CSV table of C-alpha atoms and ligand atoms in Angstrom, one decimal:
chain,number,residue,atom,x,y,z
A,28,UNK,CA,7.3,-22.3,-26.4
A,29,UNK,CA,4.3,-21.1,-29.2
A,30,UNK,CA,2.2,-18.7,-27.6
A,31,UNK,CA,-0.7,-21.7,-28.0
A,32,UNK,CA,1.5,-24.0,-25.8
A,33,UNK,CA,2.2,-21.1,-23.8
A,34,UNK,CA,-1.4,-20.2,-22.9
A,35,UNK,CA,-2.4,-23.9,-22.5
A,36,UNK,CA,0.4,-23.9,-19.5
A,37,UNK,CA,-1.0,-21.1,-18.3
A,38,UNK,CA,2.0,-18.8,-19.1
A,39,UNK,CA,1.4,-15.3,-19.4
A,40,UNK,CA,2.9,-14.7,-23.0
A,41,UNK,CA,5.1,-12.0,-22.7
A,42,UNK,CA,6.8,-12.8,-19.1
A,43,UNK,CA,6.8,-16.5,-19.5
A,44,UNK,CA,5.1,-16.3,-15.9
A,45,UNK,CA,2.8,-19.3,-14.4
A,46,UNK,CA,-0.1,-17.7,-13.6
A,47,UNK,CA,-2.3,-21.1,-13.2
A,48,UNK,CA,0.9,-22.5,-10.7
A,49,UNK,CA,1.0,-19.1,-8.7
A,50,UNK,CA,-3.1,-19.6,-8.3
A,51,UNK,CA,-3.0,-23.3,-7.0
A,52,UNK,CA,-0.6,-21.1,-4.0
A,53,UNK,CA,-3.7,-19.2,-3.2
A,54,UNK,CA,-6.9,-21.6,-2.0
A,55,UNK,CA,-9.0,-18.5,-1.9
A,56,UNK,CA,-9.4,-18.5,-5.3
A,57,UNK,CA,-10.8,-21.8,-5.5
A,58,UNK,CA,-13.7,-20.8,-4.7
A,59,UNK,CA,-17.5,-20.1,-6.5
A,60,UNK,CA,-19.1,-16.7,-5.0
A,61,UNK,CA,-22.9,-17.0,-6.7
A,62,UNK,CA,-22.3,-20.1,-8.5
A,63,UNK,CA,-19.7,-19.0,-10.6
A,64,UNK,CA,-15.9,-19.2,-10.0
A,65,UNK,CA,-14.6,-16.3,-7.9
A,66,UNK,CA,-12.7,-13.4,-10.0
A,67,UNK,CA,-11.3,-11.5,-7.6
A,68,UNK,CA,-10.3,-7.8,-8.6
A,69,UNK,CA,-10.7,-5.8,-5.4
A,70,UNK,CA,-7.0,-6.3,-4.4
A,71,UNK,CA,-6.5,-2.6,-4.1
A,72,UNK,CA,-8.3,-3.0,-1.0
A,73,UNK,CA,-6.6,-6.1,0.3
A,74,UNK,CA,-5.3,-9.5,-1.2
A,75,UNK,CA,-5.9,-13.0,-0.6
A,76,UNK,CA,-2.8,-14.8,0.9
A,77,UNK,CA,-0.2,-17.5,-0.5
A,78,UNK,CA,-0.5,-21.1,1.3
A,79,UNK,CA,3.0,-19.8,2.8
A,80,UNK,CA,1.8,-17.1,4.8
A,81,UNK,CA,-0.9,-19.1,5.7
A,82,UNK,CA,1.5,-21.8,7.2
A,83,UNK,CA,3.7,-19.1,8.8
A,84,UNK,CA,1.1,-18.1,11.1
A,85,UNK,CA,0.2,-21.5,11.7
A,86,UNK,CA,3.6,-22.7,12.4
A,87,UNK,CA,4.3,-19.8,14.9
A,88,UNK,CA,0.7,-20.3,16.9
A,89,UNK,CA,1.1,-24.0,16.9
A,90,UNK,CA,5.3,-24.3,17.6
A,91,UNK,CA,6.7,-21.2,18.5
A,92,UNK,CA,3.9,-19.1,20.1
A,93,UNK,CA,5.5,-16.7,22.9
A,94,UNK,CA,6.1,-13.3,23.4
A,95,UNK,CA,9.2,-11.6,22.0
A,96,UNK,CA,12.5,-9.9,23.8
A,97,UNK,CA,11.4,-10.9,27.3
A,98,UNK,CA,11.2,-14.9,27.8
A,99,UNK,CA,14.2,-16.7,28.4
A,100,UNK,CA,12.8,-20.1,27.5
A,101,UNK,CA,12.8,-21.6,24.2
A,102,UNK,CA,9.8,-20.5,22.4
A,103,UNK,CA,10.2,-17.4,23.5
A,104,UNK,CA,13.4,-17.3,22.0
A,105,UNK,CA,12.5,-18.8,18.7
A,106,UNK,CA,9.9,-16.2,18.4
A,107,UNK,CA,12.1,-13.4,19.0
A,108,UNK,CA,14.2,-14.7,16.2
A,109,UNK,CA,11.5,-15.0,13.9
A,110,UNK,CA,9.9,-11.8,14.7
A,111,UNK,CA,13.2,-10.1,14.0
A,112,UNK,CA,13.9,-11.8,11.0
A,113,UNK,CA,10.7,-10.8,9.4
A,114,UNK,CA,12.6,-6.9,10.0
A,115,UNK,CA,15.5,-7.8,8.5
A,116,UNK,CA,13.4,-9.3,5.5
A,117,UNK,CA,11.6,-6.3,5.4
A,118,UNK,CA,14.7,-4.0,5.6
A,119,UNK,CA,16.1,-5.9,3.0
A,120,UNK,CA,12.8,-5.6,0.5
A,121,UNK,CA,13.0,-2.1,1.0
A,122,UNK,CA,16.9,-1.6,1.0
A,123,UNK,CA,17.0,0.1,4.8
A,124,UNK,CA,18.5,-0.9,8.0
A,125,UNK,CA,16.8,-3.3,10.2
A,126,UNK,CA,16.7,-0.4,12.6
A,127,UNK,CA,15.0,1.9,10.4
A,128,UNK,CA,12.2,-0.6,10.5
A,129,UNK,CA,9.0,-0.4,12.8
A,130,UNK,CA,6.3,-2.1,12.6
A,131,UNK,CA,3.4,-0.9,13.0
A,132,UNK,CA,-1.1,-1.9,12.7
A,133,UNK,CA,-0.8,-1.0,9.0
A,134,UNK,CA,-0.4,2.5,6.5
A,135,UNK,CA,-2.5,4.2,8.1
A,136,UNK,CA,-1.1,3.4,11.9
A,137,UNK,CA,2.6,4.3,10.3
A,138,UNK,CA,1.3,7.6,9.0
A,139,UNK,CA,-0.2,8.6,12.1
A,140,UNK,CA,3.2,7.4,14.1
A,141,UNK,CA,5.3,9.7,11.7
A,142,UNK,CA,2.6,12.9,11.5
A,143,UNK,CA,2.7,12.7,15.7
A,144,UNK,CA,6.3,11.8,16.6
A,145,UNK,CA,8.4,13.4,14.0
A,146,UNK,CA,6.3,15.9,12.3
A,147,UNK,CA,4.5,17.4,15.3
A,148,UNK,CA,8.1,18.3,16.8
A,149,UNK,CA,9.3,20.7,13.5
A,150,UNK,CA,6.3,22.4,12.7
A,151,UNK,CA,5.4,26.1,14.0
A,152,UNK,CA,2.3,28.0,13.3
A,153,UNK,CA,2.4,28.8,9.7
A,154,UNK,CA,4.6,26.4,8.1
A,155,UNK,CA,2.8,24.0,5.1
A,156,UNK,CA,2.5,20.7,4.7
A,157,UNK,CA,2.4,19.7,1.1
A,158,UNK,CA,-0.2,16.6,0.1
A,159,UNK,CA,-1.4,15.9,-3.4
A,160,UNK,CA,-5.2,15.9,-5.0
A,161,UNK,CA,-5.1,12.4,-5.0
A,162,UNK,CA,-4.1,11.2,-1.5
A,163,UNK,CA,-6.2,8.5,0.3
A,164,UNK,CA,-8.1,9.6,3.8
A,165,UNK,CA,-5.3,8.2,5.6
A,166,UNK,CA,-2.5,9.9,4.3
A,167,UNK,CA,-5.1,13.5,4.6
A,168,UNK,CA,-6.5,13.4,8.0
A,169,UNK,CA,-3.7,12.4,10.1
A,170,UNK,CA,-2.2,16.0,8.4
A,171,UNK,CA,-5.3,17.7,9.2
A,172,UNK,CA,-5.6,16.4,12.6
A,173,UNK,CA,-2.0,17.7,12.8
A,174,UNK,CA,-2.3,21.4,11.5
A,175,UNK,CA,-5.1,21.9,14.4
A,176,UNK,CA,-2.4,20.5,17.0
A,177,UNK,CA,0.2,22.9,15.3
A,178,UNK,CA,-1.3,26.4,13.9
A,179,UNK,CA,0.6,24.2,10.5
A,180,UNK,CA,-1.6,24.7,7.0
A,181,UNK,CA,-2.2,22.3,4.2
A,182,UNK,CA,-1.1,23.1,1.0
A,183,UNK,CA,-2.0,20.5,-2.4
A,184,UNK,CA,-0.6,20.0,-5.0
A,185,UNK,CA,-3.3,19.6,-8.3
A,186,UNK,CA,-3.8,16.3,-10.8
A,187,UNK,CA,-4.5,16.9,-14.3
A,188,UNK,CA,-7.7,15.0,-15.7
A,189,UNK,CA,-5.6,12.3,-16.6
A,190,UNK,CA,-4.8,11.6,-12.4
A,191,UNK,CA,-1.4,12.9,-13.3
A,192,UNK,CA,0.6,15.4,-10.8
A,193,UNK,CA,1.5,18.6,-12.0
A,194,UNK,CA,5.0,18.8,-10.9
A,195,UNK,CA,5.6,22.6,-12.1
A,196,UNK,CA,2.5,23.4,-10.0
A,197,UNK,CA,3.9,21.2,-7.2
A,198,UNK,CA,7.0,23.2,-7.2
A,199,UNK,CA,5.0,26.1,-7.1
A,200,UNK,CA,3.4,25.2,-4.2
A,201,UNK,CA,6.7,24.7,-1.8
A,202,UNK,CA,7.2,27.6,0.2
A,203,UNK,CA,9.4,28.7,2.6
A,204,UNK,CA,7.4,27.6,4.9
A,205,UNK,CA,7.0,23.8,3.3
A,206,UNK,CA,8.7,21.7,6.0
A,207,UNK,CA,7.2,18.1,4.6
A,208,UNK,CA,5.7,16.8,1.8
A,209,UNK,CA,3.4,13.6,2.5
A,210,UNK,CA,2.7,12.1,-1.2
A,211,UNK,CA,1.4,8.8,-2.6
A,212,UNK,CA,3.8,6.0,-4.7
A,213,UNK,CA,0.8,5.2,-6.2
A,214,UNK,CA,-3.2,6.3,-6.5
A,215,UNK,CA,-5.5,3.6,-4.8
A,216,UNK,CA,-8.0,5.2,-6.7
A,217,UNK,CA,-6.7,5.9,-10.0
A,218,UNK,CA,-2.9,3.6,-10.1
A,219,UNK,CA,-1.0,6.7,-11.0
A,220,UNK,CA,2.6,5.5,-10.4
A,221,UNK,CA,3.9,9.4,-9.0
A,222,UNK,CA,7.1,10.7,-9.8
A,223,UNK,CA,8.3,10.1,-6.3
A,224,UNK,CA,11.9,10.1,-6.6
A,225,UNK,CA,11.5,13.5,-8.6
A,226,UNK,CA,9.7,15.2,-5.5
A,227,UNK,CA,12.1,13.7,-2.9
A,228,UNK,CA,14.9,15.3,-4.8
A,229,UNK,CA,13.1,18.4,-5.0
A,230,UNK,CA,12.3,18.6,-1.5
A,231,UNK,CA,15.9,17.7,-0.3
A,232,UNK,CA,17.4,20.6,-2.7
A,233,UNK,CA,15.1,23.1,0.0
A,234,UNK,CA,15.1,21.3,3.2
A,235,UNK,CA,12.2,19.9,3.2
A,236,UNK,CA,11.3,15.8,4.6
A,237,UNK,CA,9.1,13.2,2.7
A,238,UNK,CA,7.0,10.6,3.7
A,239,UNK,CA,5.5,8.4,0.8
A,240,UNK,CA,2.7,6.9,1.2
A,241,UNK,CA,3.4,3.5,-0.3
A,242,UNK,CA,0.5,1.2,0.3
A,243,UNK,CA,-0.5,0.8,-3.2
A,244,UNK,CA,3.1,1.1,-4.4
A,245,UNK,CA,4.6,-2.0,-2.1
A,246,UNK,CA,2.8,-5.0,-4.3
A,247,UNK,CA,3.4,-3.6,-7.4
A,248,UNK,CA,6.6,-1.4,-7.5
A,249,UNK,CA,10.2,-2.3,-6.3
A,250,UNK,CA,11.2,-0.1,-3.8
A,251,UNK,CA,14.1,1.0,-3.0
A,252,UNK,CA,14.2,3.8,-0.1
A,253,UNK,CA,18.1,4.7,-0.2
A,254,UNK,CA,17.7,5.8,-4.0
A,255,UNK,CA,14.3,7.1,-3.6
A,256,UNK,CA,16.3,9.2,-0.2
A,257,UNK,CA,12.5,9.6,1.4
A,258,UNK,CA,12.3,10.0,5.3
A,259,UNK,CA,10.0,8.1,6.0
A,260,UNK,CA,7.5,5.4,4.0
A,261,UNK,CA,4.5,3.4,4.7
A,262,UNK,CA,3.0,0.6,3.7
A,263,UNK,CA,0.2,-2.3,5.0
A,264,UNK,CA,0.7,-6.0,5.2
A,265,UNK,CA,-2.3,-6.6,4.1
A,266,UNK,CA,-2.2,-5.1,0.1
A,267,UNK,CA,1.0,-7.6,0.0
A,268,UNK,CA,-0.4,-11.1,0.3
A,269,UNK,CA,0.6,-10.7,3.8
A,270,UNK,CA,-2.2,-10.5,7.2
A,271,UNK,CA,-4.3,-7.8,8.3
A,272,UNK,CA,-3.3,-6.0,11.2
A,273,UNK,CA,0.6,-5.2,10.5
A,274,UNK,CA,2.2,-2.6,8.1
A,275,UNK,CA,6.0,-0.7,8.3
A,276,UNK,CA,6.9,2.5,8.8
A,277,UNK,CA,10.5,2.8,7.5
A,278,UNK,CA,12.3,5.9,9.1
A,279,UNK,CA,15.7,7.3,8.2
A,280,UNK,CA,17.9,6.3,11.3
A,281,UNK,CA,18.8,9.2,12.4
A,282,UNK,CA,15.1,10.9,12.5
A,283,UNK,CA,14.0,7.8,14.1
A,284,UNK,CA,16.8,8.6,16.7
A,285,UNK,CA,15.6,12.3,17.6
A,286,UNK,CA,11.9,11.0,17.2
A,287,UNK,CA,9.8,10.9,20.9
A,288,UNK,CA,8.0,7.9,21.6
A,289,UNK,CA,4.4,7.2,19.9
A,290,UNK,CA,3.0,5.5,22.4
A,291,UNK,CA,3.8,4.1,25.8
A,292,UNK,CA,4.3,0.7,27.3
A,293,UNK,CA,6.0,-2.1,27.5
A,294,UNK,CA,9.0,-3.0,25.1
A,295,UNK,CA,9.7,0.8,24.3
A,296,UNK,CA,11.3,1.4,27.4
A,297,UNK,CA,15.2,0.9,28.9
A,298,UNK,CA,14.1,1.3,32.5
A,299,UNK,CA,10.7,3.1,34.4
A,300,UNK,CA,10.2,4.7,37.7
A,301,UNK,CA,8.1,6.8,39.1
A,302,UNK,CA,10.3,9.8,38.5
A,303,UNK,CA,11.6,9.1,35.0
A,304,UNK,CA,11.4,6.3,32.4
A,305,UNK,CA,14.2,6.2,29.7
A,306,UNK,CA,13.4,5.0,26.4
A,307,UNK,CA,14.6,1.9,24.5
A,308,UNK,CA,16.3,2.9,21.0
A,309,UNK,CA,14.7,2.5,17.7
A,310,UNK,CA,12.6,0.8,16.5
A,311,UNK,CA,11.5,-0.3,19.8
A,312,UNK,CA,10.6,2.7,21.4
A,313,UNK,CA,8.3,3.2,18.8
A,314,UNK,CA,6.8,-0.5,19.7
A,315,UNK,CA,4.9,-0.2,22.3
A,316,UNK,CA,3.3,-3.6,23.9
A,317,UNK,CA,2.8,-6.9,22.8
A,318,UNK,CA,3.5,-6.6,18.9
A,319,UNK,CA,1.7,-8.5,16.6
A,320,UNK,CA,4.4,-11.1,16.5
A,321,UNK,CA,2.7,-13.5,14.0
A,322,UNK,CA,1.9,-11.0,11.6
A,323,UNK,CA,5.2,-9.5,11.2
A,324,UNK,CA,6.0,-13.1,10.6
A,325,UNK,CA,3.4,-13.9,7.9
A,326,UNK,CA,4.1,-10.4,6.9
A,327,UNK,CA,7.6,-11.6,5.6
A,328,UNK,CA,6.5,-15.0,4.2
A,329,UNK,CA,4.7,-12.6,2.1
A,330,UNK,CA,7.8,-10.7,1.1
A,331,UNK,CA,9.9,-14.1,0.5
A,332,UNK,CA,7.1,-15.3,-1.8
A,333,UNK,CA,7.1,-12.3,-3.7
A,334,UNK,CA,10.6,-12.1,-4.4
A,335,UNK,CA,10.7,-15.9,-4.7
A,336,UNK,CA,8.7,-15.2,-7.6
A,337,UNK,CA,10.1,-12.3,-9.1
A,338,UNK,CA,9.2,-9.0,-8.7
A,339,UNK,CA,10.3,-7.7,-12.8
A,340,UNK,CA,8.2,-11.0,-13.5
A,341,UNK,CA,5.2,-9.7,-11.4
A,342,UNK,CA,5.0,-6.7,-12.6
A,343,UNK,CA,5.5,-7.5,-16.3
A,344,UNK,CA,2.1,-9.9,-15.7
A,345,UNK,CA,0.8,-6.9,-14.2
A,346,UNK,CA,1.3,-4.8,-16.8
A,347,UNK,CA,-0.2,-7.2,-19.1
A,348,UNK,CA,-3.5,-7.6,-17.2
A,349,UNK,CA,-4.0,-3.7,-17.0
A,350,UNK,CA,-3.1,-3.2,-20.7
A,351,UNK,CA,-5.7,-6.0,-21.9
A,352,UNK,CA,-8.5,-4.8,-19.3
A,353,UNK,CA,-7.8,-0.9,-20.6
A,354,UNK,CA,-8.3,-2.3,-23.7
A,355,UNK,CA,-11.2,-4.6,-23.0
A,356,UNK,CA,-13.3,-2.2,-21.4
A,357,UNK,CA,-12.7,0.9,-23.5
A,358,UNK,CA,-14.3,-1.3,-26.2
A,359,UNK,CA,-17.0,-1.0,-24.6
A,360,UNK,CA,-19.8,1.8,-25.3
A,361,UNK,CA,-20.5,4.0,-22.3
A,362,UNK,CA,-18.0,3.4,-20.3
A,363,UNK,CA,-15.4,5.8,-19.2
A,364,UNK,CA,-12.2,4.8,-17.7
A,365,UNK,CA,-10.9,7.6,-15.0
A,366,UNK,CA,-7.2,7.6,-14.4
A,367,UNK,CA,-5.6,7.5,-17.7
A,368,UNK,CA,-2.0,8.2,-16.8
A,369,UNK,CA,1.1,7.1,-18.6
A,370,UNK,CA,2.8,5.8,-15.9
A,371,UNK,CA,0.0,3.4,-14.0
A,372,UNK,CA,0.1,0.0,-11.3
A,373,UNK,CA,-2.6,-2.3,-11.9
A,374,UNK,CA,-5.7,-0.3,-10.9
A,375,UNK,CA,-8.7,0.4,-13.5
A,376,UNK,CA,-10.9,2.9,-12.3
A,377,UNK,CA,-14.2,3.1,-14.4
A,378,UNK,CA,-17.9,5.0,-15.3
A,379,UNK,CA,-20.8,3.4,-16.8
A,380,UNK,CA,-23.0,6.5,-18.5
A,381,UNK,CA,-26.2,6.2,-16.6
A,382,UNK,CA,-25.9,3.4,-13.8
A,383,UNK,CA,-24.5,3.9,-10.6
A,384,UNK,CA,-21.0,2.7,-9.5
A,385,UNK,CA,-23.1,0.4,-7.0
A,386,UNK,CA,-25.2,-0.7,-9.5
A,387,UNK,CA,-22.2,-1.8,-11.8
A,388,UNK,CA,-20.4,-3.3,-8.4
A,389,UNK,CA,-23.5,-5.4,-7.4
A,390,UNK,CA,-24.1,-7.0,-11.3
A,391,UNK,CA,-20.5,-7.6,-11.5
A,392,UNK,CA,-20.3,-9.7,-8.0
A,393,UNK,CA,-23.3,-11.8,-9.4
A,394,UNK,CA,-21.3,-13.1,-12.4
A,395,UNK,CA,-19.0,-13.8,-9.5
A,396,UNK,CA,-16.6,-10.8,-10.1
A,397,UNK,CA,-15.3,-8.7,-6.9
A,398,UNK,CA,-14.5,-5.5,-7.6
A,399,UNK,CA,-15.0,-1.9,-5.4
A,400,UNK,CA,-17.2,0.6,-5.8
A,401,UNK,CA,-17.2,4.4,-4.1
A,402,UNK,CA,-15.2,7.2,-3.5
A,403,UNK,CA,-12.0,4.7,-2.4
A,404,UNK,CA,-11.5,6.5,0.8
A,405,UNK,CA,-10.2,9.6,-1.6
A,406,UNK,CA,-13.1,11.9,-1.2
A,407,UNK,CA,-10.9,15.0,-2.4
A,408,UNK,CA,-10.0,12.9,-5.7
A,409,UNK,CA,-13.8,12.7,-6.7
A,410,UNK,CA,-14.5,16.1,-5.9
A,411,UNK,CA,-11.7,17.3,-8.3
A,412,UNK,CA,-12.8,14.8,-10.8
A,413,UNK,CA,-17.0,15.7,-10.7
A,414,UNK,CA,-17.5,12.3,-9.9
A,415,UNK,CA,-19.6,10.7,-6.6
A,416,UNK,CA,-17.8,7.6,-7.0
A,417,UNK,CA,-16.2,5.0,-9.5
A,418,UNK,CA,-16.2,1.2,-9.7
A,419,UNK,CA,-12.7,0.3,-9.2
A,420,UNK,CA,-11.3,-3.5,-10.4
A,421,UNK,CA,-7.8,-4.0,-9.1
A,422,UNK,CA,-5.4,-6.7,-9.7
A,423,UNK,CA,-3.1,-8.9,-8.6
A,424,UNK,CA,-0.2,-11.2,-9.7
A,425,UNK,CA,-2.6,-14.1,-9.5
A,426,UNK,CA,-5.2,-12.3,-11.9
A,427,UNK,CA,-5.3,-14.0,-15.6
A,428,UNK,CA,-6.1,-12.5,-18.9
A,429,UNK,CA,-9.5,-15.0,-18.8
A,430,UNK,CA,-10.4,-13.4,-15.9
A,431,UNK,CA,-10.1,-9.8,-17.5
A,432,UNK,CA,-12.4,-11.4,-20.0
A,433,UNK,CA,-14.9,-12.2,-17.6
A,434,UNK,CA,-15.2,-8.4,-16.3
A,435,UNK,CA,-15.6,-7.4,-19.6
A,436,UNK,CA,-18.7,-9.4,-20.4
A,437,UNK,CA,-19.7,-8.8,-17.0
A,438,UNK,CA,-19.4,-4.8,-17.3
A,439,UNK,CA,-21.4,-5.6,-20.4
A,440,UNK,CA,-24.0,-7.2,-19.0
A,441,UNK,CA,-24.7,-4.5,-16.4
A,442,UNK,CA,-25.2,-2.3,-18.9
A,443,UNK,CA,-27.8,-4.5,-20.8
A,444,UNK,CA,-29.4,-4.6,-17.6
A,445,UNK,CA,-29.5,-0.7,-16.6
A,446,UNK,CA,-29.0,0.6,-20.0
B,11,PLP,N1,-2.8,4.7,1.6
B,11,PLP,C1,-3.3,4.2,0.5
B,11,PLP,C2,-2.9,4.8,-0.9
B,11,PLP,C3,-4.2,3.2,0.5
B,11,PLP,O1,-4.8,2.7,-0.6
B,11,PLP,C4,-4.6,2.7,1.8
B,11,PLP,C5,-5.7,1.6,1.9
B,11,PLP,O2,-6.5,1.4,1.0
B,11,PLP,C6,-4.0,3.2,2.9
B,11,PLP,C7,-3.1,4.3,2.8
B,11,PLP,C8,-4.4,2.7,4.3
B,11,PLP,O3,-4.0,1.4,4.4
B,11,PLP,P1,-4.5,0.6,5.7
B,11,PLP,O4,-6.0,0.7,5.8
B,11,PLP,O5,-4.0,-0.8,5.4
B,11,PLP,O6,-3.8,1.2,6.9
């Protein structure tokens, strides 16, 4: 195909990926936000869902809806099957064990689950827990919170101006006393793709556990969490094309084993009484109460989608969207793009000299573009780079090269405006 006849199908050029098909999957996008037609480039924060999904959770609350592992009717049945299909297709996206799969409300809920069941139960007064300069709230305060239960201490690991780790001076940093290292796949805030295989293989040559932090990583990175050898990693439905309320919390099987329950309730347990209640195995006993049955089920349409579509061939779009908006907007005089790393997902975190992040955020949403502005939920990360906030535009497999055209003249604009 010429690259003409390749653009007029709406073929990325270099990946030979349908970009205008994948939209028509997405009737969000169909949309005009101010008169104009929607761009939407805030999908660090969360992306719009695939027609599938969509139908998954229709399909279960109008065919199958029922509660899961108790029922011995029918529905009940088929939405025990379901719900335990979508962990095998998660085990499967990640490379784990079914078993090594809980679900959980999201990220943030798995971080908290892993920080209070398994991390809680090693650390002694003194010992160090080992976060980066770039880590979002959520994979900070559950530590924090933590190291006031424990007598533990935080110990982090620096960035250089480029948002790249410094893995000598993470090295540095693990002590005797480091007994887990809680780390970002990739920055929400600046799309750093961290060397995460590097620091689990560090930490496993001293003893130390992982836990990556993988909500940015799951849409845009494969993941594979038997080479990466991590304990534990999180991610949200939500970031994946997939519903709000339901992430993972992949756990090596036999932590998940020793691990003490999260929460109590229904489903976690093998038998109760007044005098003792024994616990149901893993994942389960980490499952407290009614899940969230049809998100774990949308949750995996999401997955099939993805990998239906390729994930090489998402990322190569990817790739292409972030080089041409790097490119676009560092054309541009006055702004300054923060995050420059070599290695990078599909985040573009930018300054505009003189105007406000907000400012830039609010004239970009009238020309109909969606992009976020402030401190990302990574308050540490601003402080180290002098900076109160950034406008962040984020993208997603459905995001064209047009489209990165359109935030281009609309950063320009906002600075005709303020400048
Ligand atoms: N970790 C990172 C890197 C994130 O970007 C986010 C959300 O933006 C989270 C954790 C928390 O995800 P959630 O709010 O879906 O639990």
């Amino acid at each position: 195909m010429s690259p003409q006849a390749a653009v007029a199908a709406g073929c990325s050029l270099s990946s030979g990926f349908n970009v205008s098909r994948v939209r028509g999957d997405f009737p969000a996008l169909d949309q005009l936000v101010h008169g104009r037609p929607l761009v939407y480039l805030d999908n660090a924060a969360t992306t719009q869902k695939p027609r599938v999904v969509l139908d998954a959770l229709f399909n279960f609350y109008t065919r199958d809806c029922a509660n899961v592992h108790r029922g011995v009717h029918e529905l009940s049945r088929r939405a025990t099957e379901a719900y335990e299909g979508a962990r095998r297709t998660v085990a499967r996206f990640l490379n784990a064990a079914p078993h090594e799969i809980v679900f959980t409300r999201g990220a943030t809920e798995a971080i908290n689950l892993a920080a209070q069941a398994f991390a809680r139960s090693i650390l002694r007064e003194g010992d160090e827990i080992l976060l980066t300069e770039l880590e979002h709230h959520s994979n900070i305060v559950p530590w924090q919170l933590l190291a006031e239960q424990t007598g533990a201490r935080l110990v982090v690991a620096p960035i250089n101006d480029r948002g790249e780790l410094l893995m000598e001076e993470l090295e540095r940093r693990l002590s005797p006393r480091t007994r887990l290292i809680a780390v970002a796949h990739v920055s929400n805030a600046l799309g750093t793709i961290n060397p995460v295989a590097e620091i689990c293989r560090m930490a496993r040559a001293r003893g130390i556990r992982v836990l990556v932090d993988g909500a940015q990583a799951a849409p845009h990175v494969r993941i594979d969490v038997r080479a990466l050898d991590c304990d534990f990693y999180a991610f949200s439905g939500h970031k994946l094309y997939g519903p709000t309320g339901i992430g993972v919390l992949y756990g090596k099987a036999e932590l998940l084993e020793r691990m003490p329950p999260y929460q109590g309730g229904g489903d976690m347990i093998r038998s109760v009484s007044f005098e003792k209640t024994l616990f149901n195995d893993p994942p389960y006993r980490f499952e407290a109460g009614t899940p969230h049955i049809a998100g774990a089920i949308g949750l995996a349409a999401a997955i099939e989608y993805l990998t239906g579509l390729g994930l090489d061939e998402i990322a190569r779009h990817e790739y292409e969207l972030l080089s041409a908006a790097t490119r676009a907007l560092s054309e541009i005089p006055g702004v300054r793009l923060v995050g420059t790393a070599s290695h990078k997902a599909a985040v573009l975190s930018f300054v505009l000299d003189g105007i406000h992040p907000h400012d830039v955020a609010t004239v970009l949403d009238h020309e109909g573009v969606a992009v976020r502005a402030g401190h990302h939920c990574a308050q540490p990360l601003m402080e180290r780079l002098g900076l109160p906030a950034t406008t962040r535009a984020s993208f997603a497999l459905y995001n064209t090269l047009e489209e990165v055209e359109v935030l281009a003249r609309a950063v320009r604009r906002a600075r005709e405006l303020f400048g």
